[in-house]
Short mmCIF file of C-alpha atoms in Angstrom, two decimals:
data_model
loop_
_atom_site.label_atom_id
_atom_site.label_comp_id
_atom_site.label_asym_id
_atom_site.label_seq_id
_atom_site.Cartn_x
_atom_site.Cartn_y
_atom_site.Cartn_z
CA UNK N 1 139.13 -11.61 53.79
CA UNK N 2 136.62 -9.36 52.21
CA UNK N 3 138.02 -6.02 50.84
CA UNK N 4 136.14 -2.92 51.94
CA UNK N 5 135.32 -0.36 49.11
CA UNK N 6 134.91 2.85 50.85
CA UNK N 7 133.59 4.44 47.58
CA UNK N 8 130.75 1.93 47.31
CA UNK N 9 129.76 2.31 50.93
CA UNK N 10 129.56 6.07 50.57
CA UNK N 11 127.67 5.74 47.47
CA UNK N 12 125.25 3.14 49.08
CA UNK N 13 124.89 5.38 52.11
CA UNK N 14 124.00 8.51 50.28
CA UNK N 15 121.80 6.61 48.00
CA UNK N 16 119.60 5.30 51.11
CA UNK N 17 119.71 8.65 52.60
CA UNK N 18 118.36 10.15 49.39
CA UNK N 19 115.66 7.53 49.10
CA UNK N 20 114.55 8.23 52.63
CA UNK N 21 114.33 11.90 52.10
CA UNK N 22 112.43 11.29 48.80
CA UNK N 23 110.16 8.79 50.42
CA UNK N 24 109.43 11.28 53.29
CA UNK N 25 108.68 14.17 50.80
CA UNK N 26 106.52 11.82 48.71
CA UNK N 27 104.48 11.09 51.85
CA UNK N 28 104.35 14.79 52.76
CA UNK N 29 103.03 15.53 49.23
CA UNK N 30 100.27 13.00 49.60
CA UNK N 31 99.05 14.33 52.72
CA UNK N 32 96.19 16.66 51.95
CA UNK N 33 95.86 20.14 53.77
CA UNK N 34 92.64 20.60 55.55
CA UNK N 35 90.76 23.94 55.70
CA UNK N 36 87.90 23.55 58.19
CA UNK N 37 85.32 26.35 58.24
CA UNK N 38 82.92 26.38 61.07
CA UNK N 39 80.00 28.94 61.36
CA UNK N 40 78.27 29.69 64.61
CA UNK N 41 74.48 29.54 65.32
CA UNK N 42 73.29 29.80 61.56
CA UNK N 43 70.02 28.60 60.71
CA UNK N 44 69.56 25.19 58.72
CA UNK N 45 67.66 27.12 55.86
CA UNK N 46 69.60 30.45 55.84
CA UNK N 47 71.79 29.55 52.74
CA UNK N 48 71.04 29.56 49.12
CA UNK N 49 72.35 25.92 48.73
CA UNK N 50 69.99 25.02 51.41
CA UNK N 51 66.97 26.67 49.58
CA UNK N 52 66.94 30.19 51.13
CA UNK N 53 65.23 32.69 48.89
CA UNK N 54 66.00 35.64 51.31
CA UNK N 55 69.74 35.28 51.88
CA UNK N 56 72.31 35.46 49.26
CA UNK N 57 75.20 33.31 49.72
CA UNK N 58 76.80 32.94 46.20
CA UNK N 59 80.19 31.81 47.39
CA UNK N 60 79.01 29.03 49.55
CA UNK N 61 76.48 28.01 46.89
CA UNK N 62 79.46 27.60 44.41
CA UNK N 63 81.37 25.59 47.01
CA UNK N 64 78.31 23.47 47.36
CA UNK N 65 78.36 22.85 43.53
CA UNK N 66 82.12 21.74 43.97
CA UNK N 67 81.29 19.60 47.06
CA UNK N 68 79.57 16.66 48.52
CA UNK N 69 76.47 18.11 50.18
CA UNK N 70 75.13 16.10 53.32
CA UNK N 71 71.55 15.60 53.70
CA UNK N 72 71.77 14.46 57.30
CA UNK N 73 74.85 15.90 59.12
CA UNK N 74 74.58 15.95 62.87
CA UNK N 75 76.38 17.75 65.63
CA UNK N 76 76.94 16.01 68.81
CA UNK N 77 75.19 18.64 70.88
CA UNK N 78 72.56 21.23 70.55
CA UNK N 79 74.77 24.11 71.91
CA UNK N 80 78.34 25.51 71.02
CA UNK N 81 80.76 24.16 73.70
CA UNK N 82 79.85 20.38 73.90
CA UNK N 83 79.37 20.33 70.15
CA UNK N 84 82.91 21.64 69.61
CA UNK N 85 84.18 19.18 72.16
CA UNK N 86 82.80 16.29 70.28
CA UNK N 87 84.30 17.65 67.04
CA UNK N 88 87.73 18.11 68.31
CA UNK N 89 88.03 14.72 70.01
CA UNK N 90 85.98 12.42 67.80
CA UNK N 91 84.28 11.25 71.09
CA UNK N 92 80.80 11.83 72.57
CA UNK N 93 81.76 14.73 74.80
CA UNK N 94 79.52 13.27 77.73
CA UNK N 95 82.15 10.38 77.99
CA UNK N 96 84.43 13.05 79.80
CA UNK N 97 81.86 15.16 81.32
CA UNK N 98 81.68 18.08 78.77
CA UNK N 99 77.81 18.11 78.73
CA UNK N 100 76.93 21.70 79.17
CA UNK N 101 78.32 25.01 77.92
CA UNK N 102 81.18 26.18 79.91
CA UNK N 103 80.60 29.77 80.84
CA UNK N 104 80.87 31.76 84.01
CA UNK N 105 77.80 31.56 85.89
CA UNK N 106 77.24 27.85 85.73
CA UNK N 107 77.66 25.68 88.60
CA UNK N 108 80.23 23.01 88.86
CA UNK N 109 79.88 19.66 90.95
CA UNK N 110 83.62 20.00 91.77
CA UNK N 111 83.52 23.72 92.74
CA UNK N 112 85.38 24.93 89.73
CA UNK N 113 84.67 28.46 88.64
CA UNK N 114 83.58 29.26 85.02
CA UNK N 115 87.19 30.11 84.13
CA UNK N 116 88.23 26.76 85.32
CA UNK N 117 85.83 24.63 83.11
CA UNK N 118 87.18 23.34 79.88
CA UNK N 119 87.97 20.47 77.57
CA UNK N 120 89.65 17.97 80.13
CA UNK N 121 93.46 18.02 79.61
CA UNK N 122 93.73 14.16 79.19
CA UNK N 123 91.63 14.47 75.99
CA UNK N 124 93.81 14.88 72.64
CA UNK N 125 92.40 17.10 70.06
CA UNK N 126 92.34 16.79 66.16
CA UNK N 127 95.20 19.30 66.27
CA UNK N 128 97.22 17.08 68.51
CA UNK N 129 96.81 14.08 66.18
CA UNK N 130 97.66 16.09 63.02
CA UNK N 131 100.54 17.84 64.60
CA UNK N 132 102.12 14.33 65.30
CA UNK N 133 101.75 13.69 61.56
CA UNK N 134 103.78 16.65 60.53
CA UNK N 135 100.91 19.14 60.00
CA UNK N 136 101.00 22.79 60.80
CA UNK N 137 97.90 23.78 63.02
CA UNK N 138 96.07 26.99 63.47
CA UNK N 139 92.80 28.23 64.94
CA UNK N 140 91.29 31.37 63.92
CA UNK N 141 88.13 32.75 65.99
CA UNK N 142 86.08 31.17 68.62
CA UNK N 143 87.49 28.59 70.99
CA UNK N 144 84.96 27.89 73.76
CA UNK N 145 86.82 25.07 75.16
CA UNK N 146 87.97 26.72 78.37
CA UNK N 147 89.13 30.17 79.30
CA UNK N 148 91.87 29.19 81.69
CA UNK N 149 95.48 29.07 80.42
CA UNK N 150 95.80 25.28 80.73
CA UNK N 151 92.87 25.01 78.10
CA UNK N 152 94.43 27.45 75.68
CA UNK N 153 94.44 26.30 72.17
CA UNK N 154 98.17 26.54 71.86
CA UNK N 155 98.30 24.20 74.79
CA UNK N 156 96.02 21.83 72.86
CA UNK N 157 97.88 21.21 69.75
CA UNK N 158 97.55 24.48 67.78
CA UNK N 159 100.67 26.05 66.64
CA UNK N 160 98.91 29.47 66.00
CA UNK N 161 95.92 31.11 67.52
CA UNK N 162 94.28 34.37 66.69
CA UNK N 163 90.84 34.57 68.30
CA UNK N 164 89.18 34.55 71.60
CA UNK N 165 88.78 31.98 74.42
CA UNK N 166 85.05 32.45 75.25
CA UNK N 167 81.84 31.62 73.41
CA UNK N 168 81.02 35.03 72.04
CA UNK N 169 82.19 38.49 71.61
CA UNK N 170 81.76 41.95 69.79
CA UNK N 171 82.45 41.91 66.20
CA UNK N 172 84.01 45.39 66.72
CA UNK N 173 86.65 46.82 69.22
CA UNK N 174 85.74 46.18 72.79
CA UNK N 175 86.05 49.21 75.20
CA UNK N 176 88.52 49.24 77.99
CA UNK N 177 85.66 48.72 80.40
CA UNK N 178 84.33 45.72 78.43
CA UNK N 179 87.67 44.06 78.25
CA UNK N 180 88.01 44.50 82.04
CA UNK N 181 84.72 43.17 82.73
CA UNK N 182 84.93 40.19 80.44
CA UNK N 183 88.71 39.40 79.77
CA UNK N 184 87.82 36.15 78.24
CA UNK N 185 86.15 37.89 75.24
CA UNK N 186 89.32 39.90 74.32
CA UNK N 187 90.84 39.26 70.90
CA UNK N 188 94.20 37.32 71.48
CA UNK N 189 97.15 36.58 69.25
CA UNK N 190 99.19 33.74 70.45
CA UNK N 191 99.26 33.57 74.39
CA UNK N 192 98.56 36.58 76.24
CA UNK N 193 98.92 39.16 73.63
CA UNK N 194 95.71 41.01 73.49
CA UNK N 195 94.92 43.52 70.69
CA UNK N 196 91.43 44.43 69.88
CA UNK N 197 90.42 44.20 66.10
CA UNK N 198 90.70 47.41 63.93
CA UNK N 199 88.15 45.90 61.30
CA UNK N 200 84.90 43.84 61.31
CA UNK N 201 86.00 40.56 63.08
CA UNK N 202 84.54 38.20 60.29
CA UNK N 203 86.98 39.88 57.83
CA UNK N 204 89.92 39.86 60.19
CA UNK N 205 89.56 36.18 60.79
CA UNK N 206 89.61 35.36 57.08
CA UNK N 207 92.88 37.65 56.84
CA UNK N 208 94.55 35.62 59.57
CA UNK N 209 93.59 32.34 57.93
CA UNK N 210 94.87 33.53 54.65
CA UNK N 211 98.29 34.53 56.12
CA UNK N 212 98.55 31.05 57.98
CA UNK N 213 97.88 29.22 54.81
CA UNK N 214 100.45 31.32 52.83
CA UNK N 215 103.19 30.90 55.58
CA UNK N 216 102.55 26.94 55.52
CA UNK N 217 101.90 26.53 51.80
CA UNK N 218 105.03 24.09 51.46
CA UNK N 219 103.84 21.91 54.23
CA UNK N 220 100.45 20.21 54.95
CA UNK N 221 98.32 22.24 57.27
CA UNK N 222 95.13 22.08 59.33
CA UNK N 223 93.46 25.66 59.18
CA UNK N 224 90.43 25.81 61.49
CA UNK N 225 88.39 29.02 60.67
CA UNK N 226 85.93 29.23 63.54
CA UNK N 227 83.88 32.13 62.83
CA UNK N 228 81.76 33.73 65.50
CA UNK N 229 79.31 34.69 62.88
CA UNK N 230 76.39 34.65 63.00
CA UNK N 231 76.22 34.34 66.87
CA UNK N 232 74.88 37.28 68.85
CA UNK N 233 75.63 40.18 69.47
CA UNK N 234 73.63 41.10 66.23
CA UNK N 235 76.20 43.36 64.64
CA UNK N 236 76.51 43.91 60.84
CA UNK N 237 78.44 46.15 58.50
CA UNK N 238 76.20 49.22 57.51
CA UNK N 239 76.78 48.51 53.84
CA UNK N 240 75.61 44.99 54.00
CA UNK N 241 72.51 45.82 55.74
CA UNK N 242 71.47 48.07 52.67
CA UNK N 243 71.57 44.93 50.53
CA UNK N 244 68.55 43.63 52.28
CA UNK N 245 65.93 46.47 52.24
CA UNK N 246 63.13 43.90 52.23
CA UNK N 247 64.12 42.49 55.63
CA UNK N 248 63.72 44.18 59.08
CA UNK N 249 65.22 43.94 62.50
CA UNK N 250 67.28 41.01 63.58
CA UNK N 251 66.25 39.08 60.41
CA UNK N 252 67.94 41.90 58.34
CA UNK N 253 71.07 42.10 60.51
CA UNK N 254 71.34 38.14 60.26
CA UNK N 255 71.22 38.44 56.52
CA UNK N 256 73.94 41.04 56.38
CA UNK N 257 76.11 38.99 58.75
CA UNK N 258 75.89 35.98 56.68
CA UNK N 259 76.61 38.00 53.53
CA UNK N 260 79.78 39.29 55.24
CA UNK N 261 80.81 35.64 56.12
CA UNK N 262 80.00 34.43 52.52
CA UNK N 263 82.38 36.99 51.32
CA UNK N 264 85.11 36.19 53.77
CA UNK N 265 84.91 32.45 52.87
CA UNK N 266 85.16 33.47 49.24
CA UNK N 267 88.44 35.27 49.95
CA UNK N 268 89.79 32.39 51.76
CA UNK N 269 89.01 30.05 48.83
CA UNK N 270 90.43 32.21 46.23
CA UNK N 271 93.58 32.45 48.23
CA UNK N 272 93.82 28.76 48.41
CA UNK N 273 93.51 28.76 44.60
CA UNK N 274 96.11 31.43 44.12
CA UNK N 275 98.56 29.59 46.22
CA UNK N 276 98.00 26.50 44.11
CA UNK N 277 96.84 24.38 47.03
CA UNK N 278 93.28 23.91 46.17
CA UNK N 279 93.57 20.55 44.42
CA UNK N 280 95.20 18.81 47.44
CA UNK N 281 93.21 20.59 50.22
CA UNK N 282 90.09 19.26 51.73
CA UNK N 283 87.72 22.14 52.45
CA UNK N 284 84.76 21.47 55.01
CA UNK N 285 82.12 23.93 55.63
CA UNK N 286 79.54 23.33 58.45
CA UNK N 287 77.91 24.90 61.35
CA UNK N 288 78.06 24.14 65.17
CA UNK N 289 74.51 23.49 66.03
CA UNK N 290 71.01 24.71 65.13
CA UNK N 291 70.09 28.38 64.74
CA UNK N 292 68.59 29.98 67.95
CA UNK N 293 65.56 31.56 66.15
CA UNK N 294 64.58 33.28 69.31
CA UNK N 295 67.75 35.27 69.70
CA UNK N 296 69.25 35.86 66.17
CA UNK N 297 65.98 35.17 64.12
CA UNK N 298 67.57 32.24 62.22
CA UNK N 299 65.52 29.89 60.05
CA UNK N 300 65.82 26.10 60.50
CA UNK N 301 63.16 25.20 57.93
CA UNK N 302 62.04 22.58 56.98
CA UNK N 303 63.29 21.31 60.48
CA UNK N 304 61.35 21.69 63.82
CA UNK N 305 63.23 22.93 66.87
CA UNK N 306 66.29 25.21 67.41
CA UNK N 307 69.47 25.51 69.38
CA UNK N 308 69.39 23.95 72.76
CA UNK N 309 66.79 21.20 72.09
CA UNK N 310 67.16 17.95 70.34
CA UNK N 311 64.60 18.26 67.66
CA UNK N 312 66.27 18.13 64.22
CA UNK N 313 66.54 21.96 64.10
CA UNK N 314 68.71 21.87 67.10
CA UNK N 315 71.28 19.22 65.96
CA UNK N 316 71.13 18.69 62.12
CA UNK N 317 73.41 21.16 60.27
CA UNK N 318 74.40 22.18 56.67
CA UNK N 319 77.72 20.44 55.64
CA UNK N 320 79.70 20.41 52.69
CA UNK N 321 83.16 18.59 51.81
CA UNK N 322 85.16 19.40 48.65
CA UNK N 323 88.30 17.29 47.76
CA UNK N 324 88.97 17.74 44.01
CA UNK N 325 89.48 14.51 41.97
CA UNK N 326 88.60 12.30 45.02
CA UNK N 327 85.05 13.18 46.00
CA UNK N 328 82.30 13.73 43.31
CA UNK N 329 81.54 17.43 42.88
CA UNK N 330 77.89 18.60 42.94
CA UNK N 331 76.79 15.35 44.71
CA UNK N 332 74.80 14.68 47.97
CA UNK N 333 75.19 11.99 50.63
CA UNK N 334 72.05 10.66 52.10
CA UNK N 335 72.75 8.79 55.26
CA UNK N 336 73.31 10.28 58.75
CA UNK N 337 76.95 11.52 59.56
CA UNK N 338 78.26 12.96 62.71
CA UNK N 339 80.77 15.56 64.00
CA UNK N 340 82.30 12.47 65.59
CA UNK N 341 83.70 11.52 62.10
CA UNK N 342 86.13 14.47 61.50
CA UNK N 343 88.90 13.22 63.81
CA UNK N 344 89.13 9.53 62.31
CA UNK N 345 88.79 10.97 58.81
CA UNK N 346 91.32 13.40 59.10
CA UNK N 347 93.79 11.15 61.07
CA UNK N 348 93.52 8.54 58.32
CA UNK N 349 93.97 11.08 55.43
CA UNK N 350 97.20 12.36 57.29
CA UNK N 351 98.61 9.00 57.18
CA UNK N 352 97.70 7.70 60.68
CA UNK N 353 95.64 4.97 61.93
CA UNK N 354 92.36 6.13 63.48
CA UNK N 355 91.60 2.49 64.54
CA UNK N 356 94.59 2.52 66.85
CA UNK N 357 93.03 5.52 68.88
CA UNK N 358 91.27 4.25 71.83
CA UNK N 359 87.78 5.39 72.49
CA UNK N 360 86.80 7.08 69.17
CA UNK N 361 83.06 7.09 68.27
CA UNK N 362 83.44 8.22 64.64
CA UNK N 363 84.27 6.73 61.54
CA UNK N 364 86.47 7.66 58.39
CA UNK N 365 83.87 9.05 55.96
CA UNK N 366 86.08 8.77 52.90
CA UNK N 367 85.31 5.15 51.94
CA UNK N 368 81.55 5.99 52.44
CA UNK N 369 81.58 8.96 50.20
CA UNK N 370 83.66 7.32 47.37
CA UNK N 371 81.37 4.30 47.31
CA UNK N 372 83.92 1.75 48.70
CA UNK N 373 81.53 1.28 51.64
CA UNK N 374 77.83 1.18 50.83
CA UNK N 375 76.40 0.71 54.34
CA UNK N 376 75.64 3.58 56.68
CA UNK N 377 78.47 5.12 58.56
CA UNK N 378 76.24 5.14 61.63
CA UNK N 379 73.24 2.83 62.59
CA UNK N 380 72.70 4.53 65.74
CA UNK N 381 73.62 7.99 67.19
CA UNK N 382 72.96 9.48 70.75
CA UNK N 383 72.35 12.86 72.36
CA UNK N 384 72.20 13.96 76.03
CA UNK N 385 71.78 16.97 78.13
CA UNK N 386 70.99 16.22 81.70
CA UNK N 387 67.78 14.34 81.68
CA UNK N 388 66.82 15.11 78.27
CA UNK N 389 68.03 12.85 75.64
CA UNK N 390 67.56 11.48 71.99
CA UNK N 391 68.62 8.52 70.08
CA UNK N 392 68.27 7.95 66.32
CA UNK N 393 68.44 4.21 65.27
CA UNK N 394 68.25 3.68 61.65
CA UNK N 395 65.37 6.14 60.34
CA UNK N 396 63.77 6.15 63.81
CA UNK N 397 64.21 8.86 66.29
CA UNK N 398 63.28 8.88 70.14
CA UNK N 399 63.21 12.00 72.15
CA UNK N 400 63.16 11.73 75.89
CA UNK N 401 61.90 14.51 78.08
CA UNK N 402 61.71 15.18 82.01
CA UNK N 403 58.26 16.29 81.98
CA UNK N 404 56.22 14.58 79.31
CA UNK N 405 55.97 11.32 77.61
CA UNK N 406 58.56 10.35 74.87
CA UNK N 407 58.04 11.29 71.27
CA UNK N 408 58.89 8.98 68.37
CA UNK N 409 59.53 9.93 64.74
CA UNK N 410 60.37 8.32 61.57
CA UNK N 411 62.87 10.83 60.26
CA UNK N 412 62.89 9.33 56.61
CA UNK N 413 59.30 10.03 56.18
CA UNK N 414 58.82 13.09 58.59
CA UNK N 415 62.02 15.13 58.94
CA UNK N 416 59.90 18.11 60.38
CA UNK N 417 58.95 15.73 63.27
CA UNK N 418 55.29 16.62 62.99
CA UNK N 419 53.81 13.23 63.43
CA UNK N 420 54.50 11.59 66.78
CA UNK N 421 54.22 7.74 66.65
CA UNK N 422 54.99 6.96 70.03
CA UNK N 423 51.53 5.58 70.88
CA UNK N 424 51.46 3.54 67.56
CA UNK N 425 54.80 1.76 68.27
CA UNK N 426 55.04 1.29 72.18
CA UNK N 427 57.49 -1.66 71.89
CA UNK N 428 59.89 0.51 69.83
CA UNK N 429 59.72 3.24 72.26
CA UNK N 430 60.46 0.90 74.98
CA UNK N 431 63.42 -0.59 73.01
CA UNK N 432 64.96 2.81 72.24
CA UNK N 433 64.56 3.93 75.75
CA UNK N 434 66.63 0.97 76.60
CA UNK N 435 69.23 1.88 73.81
CA UNK N 436 69.61 5.27 75.36
CA UNK N 437 69.83 4.06 78.90
CA UNK N 438 72.51 1.42 78.09
CA UNK N 439 74.54 4.26 76.33
CA UNK N 440 74.06 6.63 79.37
CA UNK N 441 75.72 3.95 81.52
CA UNK N 442 79.20 4.34 79.54
CA UNK N 443 79.27 8.03 80.42
CA UNK N 444 80.95 10.31 83.01
CA UNK N 445 78.92 12.58 85.22
CA UNK N 446 78.75 16.01 84.10
CA UNK N 447 81.46 18.07 85.20
CA UNK N 448 79.33 21.24 85.53
CA UNK N 449 75.68 21.98 85.10
CA UNK N 450 73.41 24.89 84.15
CA UNK N 451 71.97 27.10 86.92
CA UNK N 452 68.22 26.51 87.06
CA UNK N 453 67.24 29.65 85.48
CA UNK N 454 69.11 28.78 82.32
CA UNK N 455 67.61 25.22 82.35
CA UNK N 456 64.17 26.85 82.66
CA UNK N 457 64.69 28.88 79.62
CA UNK N 458 65.77 25.84 77.64
CA UNK N 459 62.51 24.09 78.66
CA UNK N 460 60.46 27.16 77.88
CA UNK N 461 62.13 27.20 74.41
CA UNK N 462 61.36 23.56 73.99
CA UNK N 463 57.69 24.12 74.93
CA UNK N 464 57.37 26.92 72.28
CA UNK N 465 58.40 24.52 69.64
CA UNK N 466 56.08 21.90 70.73
CA UNK N 467 53.39 24.50 70.26
CA UNK N 468 54.38 25.51 66.98
CA UNK N 469 54.60 21.76 65.93
CA UNK N 470 51.09 21.24 67.11
CA UNK N 471 49.77 24.21 65.19
CA UNK N 472 51.62 22.90 62.09
CA UNK N 473 50.03 19.64 62.18
CA UNK N 474 46.34 20.86 62.53
#
């Protein structure tokens, strides 16, 4: 008969318990926090680190020197709502019908009103995935994934929300009349607690992000700082306007708004350092789509096109990723990457398995950035909005239009898309048309669609840039 030693059993039990706790703590300590900073409608060339001589962005320029800078970072759409849907889910948003901006005034095939249009509820977000891995999650600023309560950020994986549900709003306090007319633009804290800002909104969003990081400094967090800067309305702090006396009109206002955002980002990064979290926090800065040069006078040089079209100026954006001691500072990454890549990258870094998630279209970027993988993250990327579309295969890019012949460019040799090669390579045009068509067969029908007058404006914008390109090439 075996004699039971109660003392030994207790020692063994508590030893296993301590080992489990220590192991869990070690895993938590290895999970990097994530600070994801997204600006809105910024021009590709409107930052010092992107070559601007007009705008001063010293803090983002400093971040660029500490980061990997991406030479070819792409959004999944040329407008705000669909672009963010692709970012949040890691899937081409057309797969679940989020093809157009969701705003009041658009028509829905299912009869839904603007307030009922949003990110389909069966789609999980990056906040959902990270929350499952023990992360605290917070969103500060613009949501634009549905105005109705069922689409609210705190019903989509975020623990904390201070921002607004719609696609744009004032940078200052809205009047009672404005709040009544457009309730989806009100500044909201949590769910249903509305309180208008008492300071410039760019500054307030930075304050809230800092408070969230401070509250969660002992656990891994995902802080999504979703600026409405530099989206319209064009509203700048007067003291910042004075810093750009050589500029006028909207261009001066845009410079001042960009300046305010740069200062706000500096405060957030300084807080991260003061909290001792900067070494184990991944910092991402990027922008949601190309700058709308006609509405905020942004500059996408050297790219052609702008927000709402599939030229490079509509879908290629600045992007920086900083991760000390893991990614090489002050380096560049040359190959195309996509907003699709954030979900798999963050899930894997949080200790999850992105390969086990059904339907993701992105990849974990870290092995590519460290040199472990030397191939391209993506051989082929697609874009679509109604009957307009684009496909990039290797260095070749095809643009499909409803009212004119397709255009073909070699992006490696012609990033400004000035030399249309479609007539020289008809077989390639045909093959890439087929690629785009085959991809479209995998997509859902759009859940809603632009009214015709909005579509007409988008096509006029495309015509304008076609004329600009023709004059540049002469």
